[in-house]
Tab-separated table of C-alpha atoms and ligand atoms in Angstrom:
chain	number	residue	atom	x	y	z
O	1	UNK	CA	4.307	-19.125	12.738
O	2	UNK	CA	4.489	-17.400	9.334
O	3	UNK	CA	7.974	-16.398	8.266
O	4	UNK	CA	8.620	-12.703	7.717
O	5	UNK	CA	9.542	-11.748	4.146
O	6	UNK	CA	9.999	-8.040	4.732
O	7	UNK	CA	10.615	-6.216	7.960
O	8	UNK	CA	10.583	-2.405	7.898
O	9	UNK	CA	11.984	-0.719	10.984
O	10	UNK	CA	11.964	2.981	11.831
O	11	UNK	CA	12.014	3.965	8.147
O	12	UNK	CA	12.498	7.667	7.476
O	13	UNK	CA	12.101	9.329	4.092
O	14	UNK	CA	12.296	13.081	3.538
O	15	UNK	CA	11.716	15.439	0.618
O	16	UNK	CA	13.662	18.627	0.233
O	17	UNK	CA	11.550	21.501	-1.029
O	18	UNK	CA	13.465	24.763	-1.256
O	19	UNK	CA	14.875	25.449	2.175
O	20	UNK	CA	12.410	23.188	3.992
O	21	UNK	CA	12.229	19.469	4.579
O	22	UNK	CA	9.124	17.289	4.559
O	23	UNK	CA	9.439	14.160	6.658
O	24	UNK	CA	6.950	12.178	4.595
O	25	UNK	CA	7.768	8.914	6.376
O	26	UNK	CA	8.781	9.524	9.943
O	27	UNK	CA	9.803	6.306	11.657
O	28	UNK	CA	7.546	3.654	10.097
O	29	UNK	CA	7.781	0.039	11.241
O	30	UNK	CA	5.799	-2.954	9.955
O	31	UNK	CA	6.234	-6.537	8.748
O	32	UNK	CA	5.100	-8.405	5.657
O	33	UNK	CA	4.831	-12.136	6.389
O	34	UNK	CA	5.510	-14.528	3.520
O	35	UNK	CA	2.433	-15.453	1.484
O	36	UNK	CA	0.175	-12.711	2.805
O	37	UNK	CA	-1.534	-9.580	1.497
O	38	UNK	CA	-0.776	-6.506	3.570
O	39	UNK	CA	-2.808	-3.322	3.159
O	40	UNK	CA	-1.020	-0.011	3.633
O	41	UNK	CA	-3.893	2.394	4.212
O	42	UNK	CA	-4.406	6.033	5.112
O	43	UNK	CA	-5.611	9.342	3.744
O	44	UNK	CA	-4.004	11.174	0.867
O	45	UNK	CA	-0.540	12.492	1.680
O	46	UNK	CA	0.178	10.192	4.644
O	47	UNK	CA	3.270	8.687	2.990
O	48	UNK	CA	1.983	5.461	1.435
O	49	UNK	CA	3.479	5.949	-2.024
O	50	UNK	CA	6.680	7.257	-0.468
O	51	UNK	CA	7.053	3.970	1.443
O	52	UNK	CA	6.175	1.918	-1.633
O	53	UNK	CA	8.791	3.723	-3.701
O	54	UNK	CA	11.376	3.554	-0.923
O	55	UNK	CA	10.967	-0.222	-0.914
O	56	UNK	CA	12.114	-0.356	-4.532
O	57	UNK	CA	14.490	2.561	-3.999
O	58	UNK	CA	12.974	4.370	-6.971
O	59	UNK	CA	12.462	7.663	-5.222
O	60	UNK	CA	12.154	11.239	-6.465
O	61	UNK	CA	15.335	13.271	-7.024
O	62	UNK	CA	14.535	15.489	-4.033
O	63	UNK	CA	13.834	12.484	-1.761
O	64	UNK	CA	16.230	10.672	0.528
O	65	UNK	CA	16.001	7.733	2.858
O	66	UNK	CA	17.377	9.252	6.047
O	67	UNK	CA	17.145	6.308	8.408
O	68	UNK	CA	15.849	2.886	9.311
O	69	UNK	CA	16.010	-0.568	7.813
O	70	UNK	CA	14.068	-2.528	5.201
O	71	UNK	CA	15.132	-6.139	5.744
O	72	UNK	CA	14.139	-8.329	2.788
O	73	UNK	CA	15.199	-11.952	3.183
O	74	UNK	CA	18.214	-10.977	5.248
O	75	UNK	CA	19.302	-8.036	3.064
O	76	UNK	CA	18.795	-4.447	4.119
O	77	UNK	CA	17.357	-2.696	1.061
O	78	UNK	CA	18.439	0.655	2.526
O	79	UNK	CA	22.116	-0.203	2.231
O	80	UNK	CA	22.235	-2.275	-0.979
O	81	UNK	CA	24.196	-0.744	-3.844
O	82	UNK	CA	22.251	0.538	-6.853
O	83	UNK	CA	23.535	-2.440	-8.824
O	84	UNK	CA	22.349	-4.942	-6.213
O	85	UNK	CA	19.026	-3.156	-6.040
O	86	UNK	CA	18.663	-3.253	-9.806
O	87	UNK	CA	19.213	-7.002	-9.802
O	88	UNK	CA	16.396	-7.365	-7.310
O	89	UNK	CA	13.787	-5.134	-8.991
O	90	UNK	CA	11.202	-7.069	-11.045
O	91	UNK	CA	12.892	-10.390	-10.203
O	92	UNK	CA	12.244	-10.291	-6.455
O	93	UNK	CA	10.258	-7.123	-5.806
O	94	UNK	CA	7.900	-5.757	-8.444
O	95	UNK	CA	6.124	-2.434	-8.202
O	96	UNK	CA	2.833	-1.540	-9.842
O	97	UNK	CA	2.800	2.272	-9.711
O	98	UNK	CA	-0.161	4.452	-8.793
O	99	UNK	CA	-2.269	4.977	-11.975
O	100	UNK	CA	-0.364	2.081	-13.586
O	101	UNK	CA	-3.166	1.523	-16.031
O	102	UNK	CA	-2.585	4.989	-17.427
O	103	UNK	CA	1.181	4.738	-17.371
O	104	UNK	CA	1.486	1.996	-19.987
O	105	UNK	CA	3.239	3.467	-22.985
O	106	UNK	CA	0.575	4.341	-25.592
O	107	UNK	CA	2.876	3.914	-28.592
O	108	UNK	CA	3.929	0.311	-27.898
O	109	UNK	CA	1.844	-2.854	-27.945
O	110	UNK	CA	1.442	-4.531	-24.571
O	111	UNK	CA	3.528	-7.461	-25.816
O	112	UNK	CA	6.481	-5.213	-26.529
O	113	UNK	CA	6.120	-3.685	-23.044
O	114	UNK	CA	6.065	-7.176	-21.507
O	115	UNK	CA	9.043	-8.098	-23.683
O	116	UNK	CA	10.982	-5.142	-22.355
O	117	UNK	CA	10.814	-6.704	-18.885
O	118	UNK	CA	11.121	-10.328	-19.961
O	119	UNK	CA	13.979	-9.931	-22.400
O	120	UNK	CA	15.926	-6.966	-21.110
O	121	UNK	CA	15.459	-7.555	-17.377
O	122	UNK	CA	14.915	-11.290	-17.354
O	123	UNK	CA	17.275	-12.247	-20.190
O	124	UNK	CA	14.698	-14.466	-21.926
O	125	UNK	CA	15.071	-15.303	-25.609
O	126	UNK	CA	12.420	-14.317	-28.167
O	127	UNK	CA	10.547	-17.632	-28.113
O	128	UNK	CA	10.652	-17.997	-24.330
O	129	UNK	CA	9.431	-14.430	-23.958
O	130	UNK	CA	6.507	-15.067	-26.344
O	131	UNK	CA	5.543	-18.168	-24.356
O	132	UNK	CA	5.764	-16.269	-21.084
O	133	UNK	CA	3.637	-13.412	-22.495
O	134	UNK	CA	0.938	-15.932	-23.352
O	135	UNK	CA	1.179	-17.539	-19.900
O	136	UNK	CA	0.937	-14.146	-18.230
O	137	UNK	CA	-2.136	-13.144	-20.232
O	138	UNK	CA	-3.719	-16.451	-19.328
O	139	UNK	CA	-2.879	-15.842	-15.650
O	140	UNK	CA	-4.624	-12.467	-15.630
O	141	UNK	CA	-7.540	-13.648	-17.756
O	142	UNK	CA	-6.962	-11.834	-21.061
O	143	UNK	CA	-7.095	-13.588	-24.425
O	144	UNK	CA	-3.559	-14.041	-25.741
O	145	UNK	CA	-4.782	-12.840	-29.136
O	146	UNK	CA	-4.796	-9.353	-27.653
O	147	UNK	CA	-1.071	-9.268	-26.909
O	148	UNK	CA	-0.481	-7.222	-30.041
O	149	UNK	CA	-3.029	-4.570	-29.008
O	150	UNK	CA	-2.107	-1.092	-27.803
O	151	UNK	CA	-3.035	0.049	-24.281
O	152	UNK	CA	-5.842	2.323	-25.519
O	153	UNK	CA	-7.586	-0.696	-26.996
O	154	UNK	CA	-8.169	-2.113	-23.499
O	155	UNK	CA	-10.692	-1.091	-20.854
O	156	UNK	CA	-9.410	0.422	-17.572
O	157	UNK	CA	-9.838	-2.907	-15.763
O	158	UNK	CA	-7.965	-4.769	-18.505
O	159	UNK	CA	-5.128	-2.231	-18.462
O	160	UNK	CA	-4.847	-2.828	-14.721
O	161	UNK	CA	-4.641	-6.573	-15.427
O	162	UNK	CA	-1.863	-5.901	-17.949
O	163	UNK	CA	-0.040	-3.929	-15.234
O	164	UNK	CA	-0.413	-6.923	-12.904
O	165	UNK	CA	0.892	-9.242	-15.647
O	166	UNK	CA	3.919	-6.961	-16.052
O	167	UNK	CA	4.604	-7.108	-12.316
O	168	UNK	CA	4.373	-10.912	-12.299
O	169	UNK	CA	6.536	-11.319	-15.400
O	170	UNK	CA	9.709	-12.463	-13.623
O	171	UNK	CA	8.086	-14.352	-10.742
O	172	UNK	CA	8.790	-11.868	-7.927
O	173	UNK	CA	8.383	-12.786	-4.254
O	174	UNK	CA	6.813	-9.465	-3.360
O	175	UNK	CA	4.461	-7.336	-5.457
O	176	UNK	CA	3.731	-3.786	-4.324
O	177	UNK	CA	0.547	-2.448	-5.914
O	178	UNK	CA	-0.053	1.266	-5.404
O	179	UNK	CA	-3.803	2.039	-5.516
O	180	UNK	CA	-4.495	-0.870	-7.912
O	181	UNK	CA	-8.259	-0.345	-8.074
O	182	UNK	CA	-8.703	3.397	-7.598
O	183	UNK	CA	-10.627	4.961	-10.484
O	184	UNK	CA	-12.343	1.675	-11.349
O	185	UNK	CA	-16.013	1.042	-10.678
O	186	UNK	CA	-16.912	-1.176	-7.724
O	187	UNK	CA	-17.683	-4.285	-9.791
O	188	UNK	CA	-14.366	-4.092	-11.650
O	189	UNK	CA	-12.597	-3.312	-8.355
O	190	UNK	CA	-13.931	-6.559	-6.925
O	191	UNK	CA	-12.915	-8.525	-10.029
O	192	UNK	CA	-9.357	-7.174	-9.903
O	193	UNK	CA	-9.052	-7.755	-6.165
O	194	UNK	CA	-10.451	-11.289	-6.481
O	195	UNK	CA	-7.912	-11.969	-9.177
O	196	UNK	CA	-5.050	-10.543	-7.138
O	197	UNK	CA	-6.077	-12.802	-4.252
O	198	UNK	CA	-6.232	-15.866	-6.525
O	199	UNK	CA	-2.835	-15.100	-8.043
O	200	UNK	CA	-1.275	-14.427	-4.654
O	201	UNK	CA	-2.543	-17.777	-3.332
O	202	UNK	CA	-1.643	-19.730	-6.473
O	203	UNK	CA	1.875	-18.282	-6.733
O	204	UNK	CA	2.521	-18.108	-2.972
O	205	UNK	CA	3.756	-14.532	-3.231
O	206	UNK	CA	3.367	-11.636	-0.801
O	207	UNK	CA	1.533	-8.487	-1.844
O	208	UNK	CA	1.454	-4.993	-0.398
O	209	UNK	CA	-1.663	-3.138	-1.486
O	210	UNK	CA	-1.419	0.608	-1.048
O	211	UNK	CA	-4.836	2.226	-0.772
O	212	UNK	CA	-6.692	5.153	0.762
O	213	UNK	CA	-9.806	2.970	0.942
O	214	UNK	CA	-10.129	0.853	4.074
O	215	UNK	CA	-12.919	-1.219	2.485
O	216	UNK	CA	-10.348	-2.517	-0.038
O	217	UNK	CA	-8.233	-3.654	2.910
O	218	UNK	CA	-11.243	-5.283	4.566
O	219	UNK	CA	-12.076	-7.063	1.302
O	220	UNK	CA	-8.735	-8.597	0.448
O	221	UNK	CA	-5.975	-8.138	3.026
O	222	UNK	CA	-4.673	-10.457	5.732
O	223	UNK	CA	-2.904	-7.675	7.582
O	224	UNK	CA	-3.324	-3.931	7.877
O	225	UNK	CA	-0.845	-1.100	8.347
O	226	UNK	CA	-2.713	2.137	9.055
O	227	UNK	CA	-0.642	5.249	8.324
O	228	UNK	CA	-1.325	8.756	9.534
O	229	UNK	CA	0.814	11.778	8.676
O	230	UNK	CA	3.992	9.813	7.993
O	231	UNK	CA	3.674	7.466	10.949
O	232	UNK	CA	2.160	4.038	11.552
O	233	UNK	CA	-0.923	4.542	13.724
O	234	UNK	CA	-1.891	0.892	13.997
O	235	UNK	CA	-0.885	-2.455	12.493
O	236	UNK	CA	-1.926	-6.064	12.869
O	237	UNK	CA	-4.126	-8.778	11.458
O	238	UNK	CA	-7.080	-7.526	9.439
O	239	UNK	CA	-9.428	-8.970	12.039
O	240	UNK	CA	-7.675	-7.290	14.984
O	241	UNK	CA	-7.219	-3.894	13.377
O	242	UNK	CA	-10.556	-3.545	11.605
O	243	UNK	CA	-12.897	-5.447	13.907
O	244	UNK	CA	-11.319	-4.313	17.150
O	245	UNK	CA	-9.267	-1.220	16.310
O	246	UNK	CA	-7.252	0.326	19.119
O	247	UNK	CA	-6.451	3.629	17.410
O	248	UNK	CA	-9.131	6.333	17.040
O	249	UNK	CA	-7.944	7.055	13.492
O	250	UNK	CA	-8.662	3.446	12.430
O	251	UNK	CA	-12.041	3.696	14.170
O	252	UNK	CA	-12.748	6.877	12.185
O	253	UNK	CA	-11.596	5.414	8.850
O	254	UNK	CA	-13.859	2.425	9.384
O	255	UNK	CA	-16.860	4.745	9.678
O	256	UNK	CA	-15.887	6.758	6.622
O	257	UNK	CA	-15.953	4.156	3.818
O	258	UNK	CA	-18.757	2.090	2.287
O	259	UNK	CA	-18.535	-1.680	2.299
O	260	UNK	CA	-17.045	-3.088	-0.926
O	261	UNK	CA	-19.084	-6.279	-0.472
O	262	UNK	CA	-22.169	-4.216	-1.220
O	263	UNK	CA	-23.659	-5.007	2.203
O	264	UNK	CA	-26.007	-2.373	3.543
O	265	UNK	CA	-23.771	0.032	5.387
O	266	UNK	CA	-24.947	2.593	7.891
O	267	UNK	CA	-24.363	6.319	7.576
O	268	UNK	CA	-20.875	7.208	6.438
O	269	UNK	CA	-19.189	9.526	8.884
O	270	UNK	CA	-16.217	11.535	7.676
O	271	UNK	CA	-13.347	12.476	9.958
O	272	UNK	CA	-13.562	16.254	10.187
O	273	UNK	CA	-10.507	18.314	9.247
O	274	UNK	CA	-7.442	17.304	7.269
O	275	UNK	CA	-4.070	15.712	7.993
O	276	UNK	CA	-1.365	18.162	9.115
O	277	UNK	CA	1.146	19.838	6.820
O	278	UNK	CA	4.146	17.532	7.127
O	279	UNK	CA	6.529	20.472	6.816
O	280	UNK	CA	5.172	21.648	10.207
O	281	UNK	CA	3.679	18.638	11.991
O	282	UNK	CA	2.035	19.298	15.360
O	283	UNK	CA	3.980	18.254	18.447
O	284	UNK	CA	2.698	15.163	20.247
O	285	UNK	CA	0.186	12.905	18.523
O	286	UNK	CA	-0.326	14.016	14.911
O	287	UNK	CA	-3.972	12.981	15.005
O	288	UNK	CA	-4.677	15.150	18.077
O	289	UNK	CA	-6.205	18.113	16.171
O	290	UNK	CA	-8.888	15.795	14.723
O	291	UNK	CA	-9.240	13.204	17.467
O	292	UNK	CA	-12.486	13.257	19.468
O	293	UNK	CA	-10.695	11.546	22.372
O	294	UNK	CA	-7.731	13.903	22.649
O	295	UNK	CA	-6.237	14.575	26.100
O	296	UNK	CA	-3.833	17.355	27.001
O	297	UNK	CA	-0.919	14.909	27.093
O	298	UNK	CA	-1.697	13.847	23.493
O	299	UNK	CA	-0.895	17.356	22.288
O	300	UNK	CA	2.539	17.251	23.895
O	301	UNK	CA	3.816	13.669	23.886
O	302	UNK	CA	4.094	11.564	20.758
O	303	UNK	CA	2.562	8.152	21.536
O	304	UNK	CA	4.959	5.279	20.719
O	305	UNK	CA	3.852	2.225	18.741
O	306	UNK	CA	3.096	-0.352	21.440
O	307	UNK	CA	1.800	-3.901	21.546
O	308	UNK	CA	-1.921	-3.981	22.268
O	309	UNK	CA	-2.593	-7.642	21.481
O	310	UNK	CA	-1.095	-10.658	19.722
O	311	UNK	CA	0.643	-9.301	16.619
O	312	UNK	CA	-1.222	-6.032	17.026
O	313	UNK	CA	0.375	-2.640	17.687
O	314	UNK	CA	-1.056	0.871	18.034
O	315	UNK	CA	0.318	4.334	18.780
O	316	UNK	CA	-2.256	5.939	21.068
O	317	UNK	CA	-2.065	7.082	24.674
O	318	UNK	CA	-5.601	5.764	25.197
O	319	UNK	CA	-5.174	2.345	23.525
O	320	UNK	CA	-5.881	0.721	26.909
O	321	UNK	CA	-9.416	2.179	26.775
O	322	UNK	CA	-10.064	0.916	23.233
O	323	UNK	CA	-13.268	-1.001	24.114
O	324	UNK	CA	-14.917	2.128	25.519
O	325	UNK	CA	-13.564	4.373	22.739
O	326	UNK	CA	-14.909	1.982	20.086
O	327	UNK	CA	-18.406	2.287	21.543
O	328	UNK	CA	-18.171	6.060	21.421
O	329	UNK	CA	-16.566	6.027	17.959
O	330	UNK	CA	-19.564	4.131	16.582
O	331	UNK	CA	-21.765	7.179	17.303
O	332	UNK	CA	-22.025	9.755	14.520
O	333	UNK	CA	-22.039	12.739	16.921
O	334	UNK	CA	-18.615	11.688	18.247
O	335	UNK	CA	-17.129	12.812	14.925
O	336	UNK	CA	-19.068	16.038	14.562
O	337	UNK	CA	-16.121	18.174	15.524
O	338	UNK	CA	-16.903	18.167	19.225
O	339	UNK	CA	-13.943	17.037	21.342
O	340	UNK	CA	-15.115	14.659	24.092
O	341	UNK	CA	-12.314	14.804	26.626
P	401	LIG	N1	8.522	14.771	-4.876
P	401	LIG	C1	7.995	15.336	-3.784
P	401	LIG	N2	8.474	16.516	-3.302
P	401	LIG	C2	7.978	17.074	-2.180
P	401	LIG	N3	7.017	16.519	-1.426
P	401	LIG	C3	6.507	15.343	-1.847
P	401	LIG	C4	6.956	14.701	-3.043
P	401	LIG	N4	6.256	13.549	-3.199
P	401	LIG	C5	5.407	13.491	-2.139
P	401	LIG	N5	5.564	14.568	-1.329
P	401	LIG	C6	4.841	14.845	-0.075
P	401	LIG	O1	5.078	13.764	0.808
P	401	LIG	C7	3.891	13.435	1.516
P	401	LIG	C8	3.534	11.991	1.276
P	401	LIG	O2	3.203	11.820	-0.099
P	401	LIG	P1	2.786	10.396	-0.687
P	401	LIG	O3	2.690	10.542	-2.160
P	401	LIG	O4	3.706	9.362	-0.163
P	401	LIG	O5	1.358	10.210	-0.035
P	401	LIG	P2	0.238	9.114	-0.299
P	401	LIG	O6	-0.141	8.599	1.038
P	401	LIG	O7	0.686	8.125	-1.299
P	401	LIG	O8	-0.962	9.995	-0.871
P	401	LIG	P3	-2.048	9.665	-2.020
P	401	LIG	O9	-3.117	8.825	-1.344
P	401	LIG	O10	-2.567	11.020	-2.400
P	401	LIG	O11	-1.392	8.960	-3.140
P	401	LIG	C9	2.837	14.454	1.070
P	401	LIG	O12	2.839	15.510	1.987
P	401	LIG	C10	3.340	14.894	-0.279
P	401	LIG	O13	2.910	16.200	-0.571
P	402	LIG	S1	-2.922	9.687	21.392
P	402	LIG	FE1	-4.639	10.993	22.000
P	402	LIG	S2	-5.001	12.314	20.217
P	402	LIG	FE2	-3.738	10.615	19.540
P	402	LIG	S3	-5.170	9.133	18.771
P	402	LIG	FE3	-4.806	8.595	20.903
P	402	LIG	S4	-6.407	9.662	22.067
P	402	LIG	FE4	-6.347	10.567	20.034
P	403	LIG	MG1	0.009	7.657	-3.209
């Protein structure tokens, strides 16, 4: 059985906004096995970036981790001191932020930005750092002659590769990539994802890919964590969660995105409505206002995350009827705003 590198349990992260509190991550639990790619997927605002940032403990000033554990190789990242955490960033856990390709500093060459990590964080000397820069560019498929270029001299896809090179600079065990291919065209998306997969396999690292696009998960991930409104709706192997989903939200997401492989996909069916305002989440199941299979009990009782198969969990009162619900979910009219139950 694959060893677990990271185990997140009942993680809670809140933002304070004026007098109110937004529970952006409200009891999330999932595992990242060693040497795998895990996709953290869900619509905008469901808490993906908040989790990603919590894992590196680089959170906004108005954010706080209010509960739970993030066990990384026997250490709970929630309770490490800032100094311990700092020693671990880049060296063990590297984070590629959302819009990383636009966040490279425009006034420095990419080599000096790589050097910042290699020399200041990694303690490498000038020669070693130069050698490592060249290795890193080779790893991500960019000519080393371009190390002295400025970010604006690269295409969007190349800037994303530079961001990946930065993340890999100090040989981390876990790379967290927040929306690594959003804003790139489909061909470049595939190239970047293929490269991430090759690097992950060659280096034996684990990767968390944060994305709103379930087709990215289907294309590259080994495991899926589906988030909805601050909670994990479903998690498990890619095969189990995407081929045989047990949660209506996963079933809906699957219908809503085109296939990244370019295979002929049927009609895309959006999930009507929008996620709830996390300052005032609905009682019971948070997906209830949009779920075509909602029952009265769903509106009152929050469904716990329960085992529905080997290494497969889902939080739905009707998970036991998943086979029947999947058949109904495949029909376009199921999602037309008409509640079936
Ligand atoms: N600094 C902040 N202050 C207040 N609320 C915030 C802050 N950052 C995020 N939020 C709120 O927390 C929730 C989760 O945001 P988060 O950025 O984690 O979502 P996301 O899933 O990454 O979305 P996206 O796909 O748009 O990147 C949202 O309701 C968002 O408005
Ligand atoms: S618990 Fe009820 S409302 Fe929530 S996803 Fe399951 S069937 Fe739908
Ligand atoms: Mg985000």
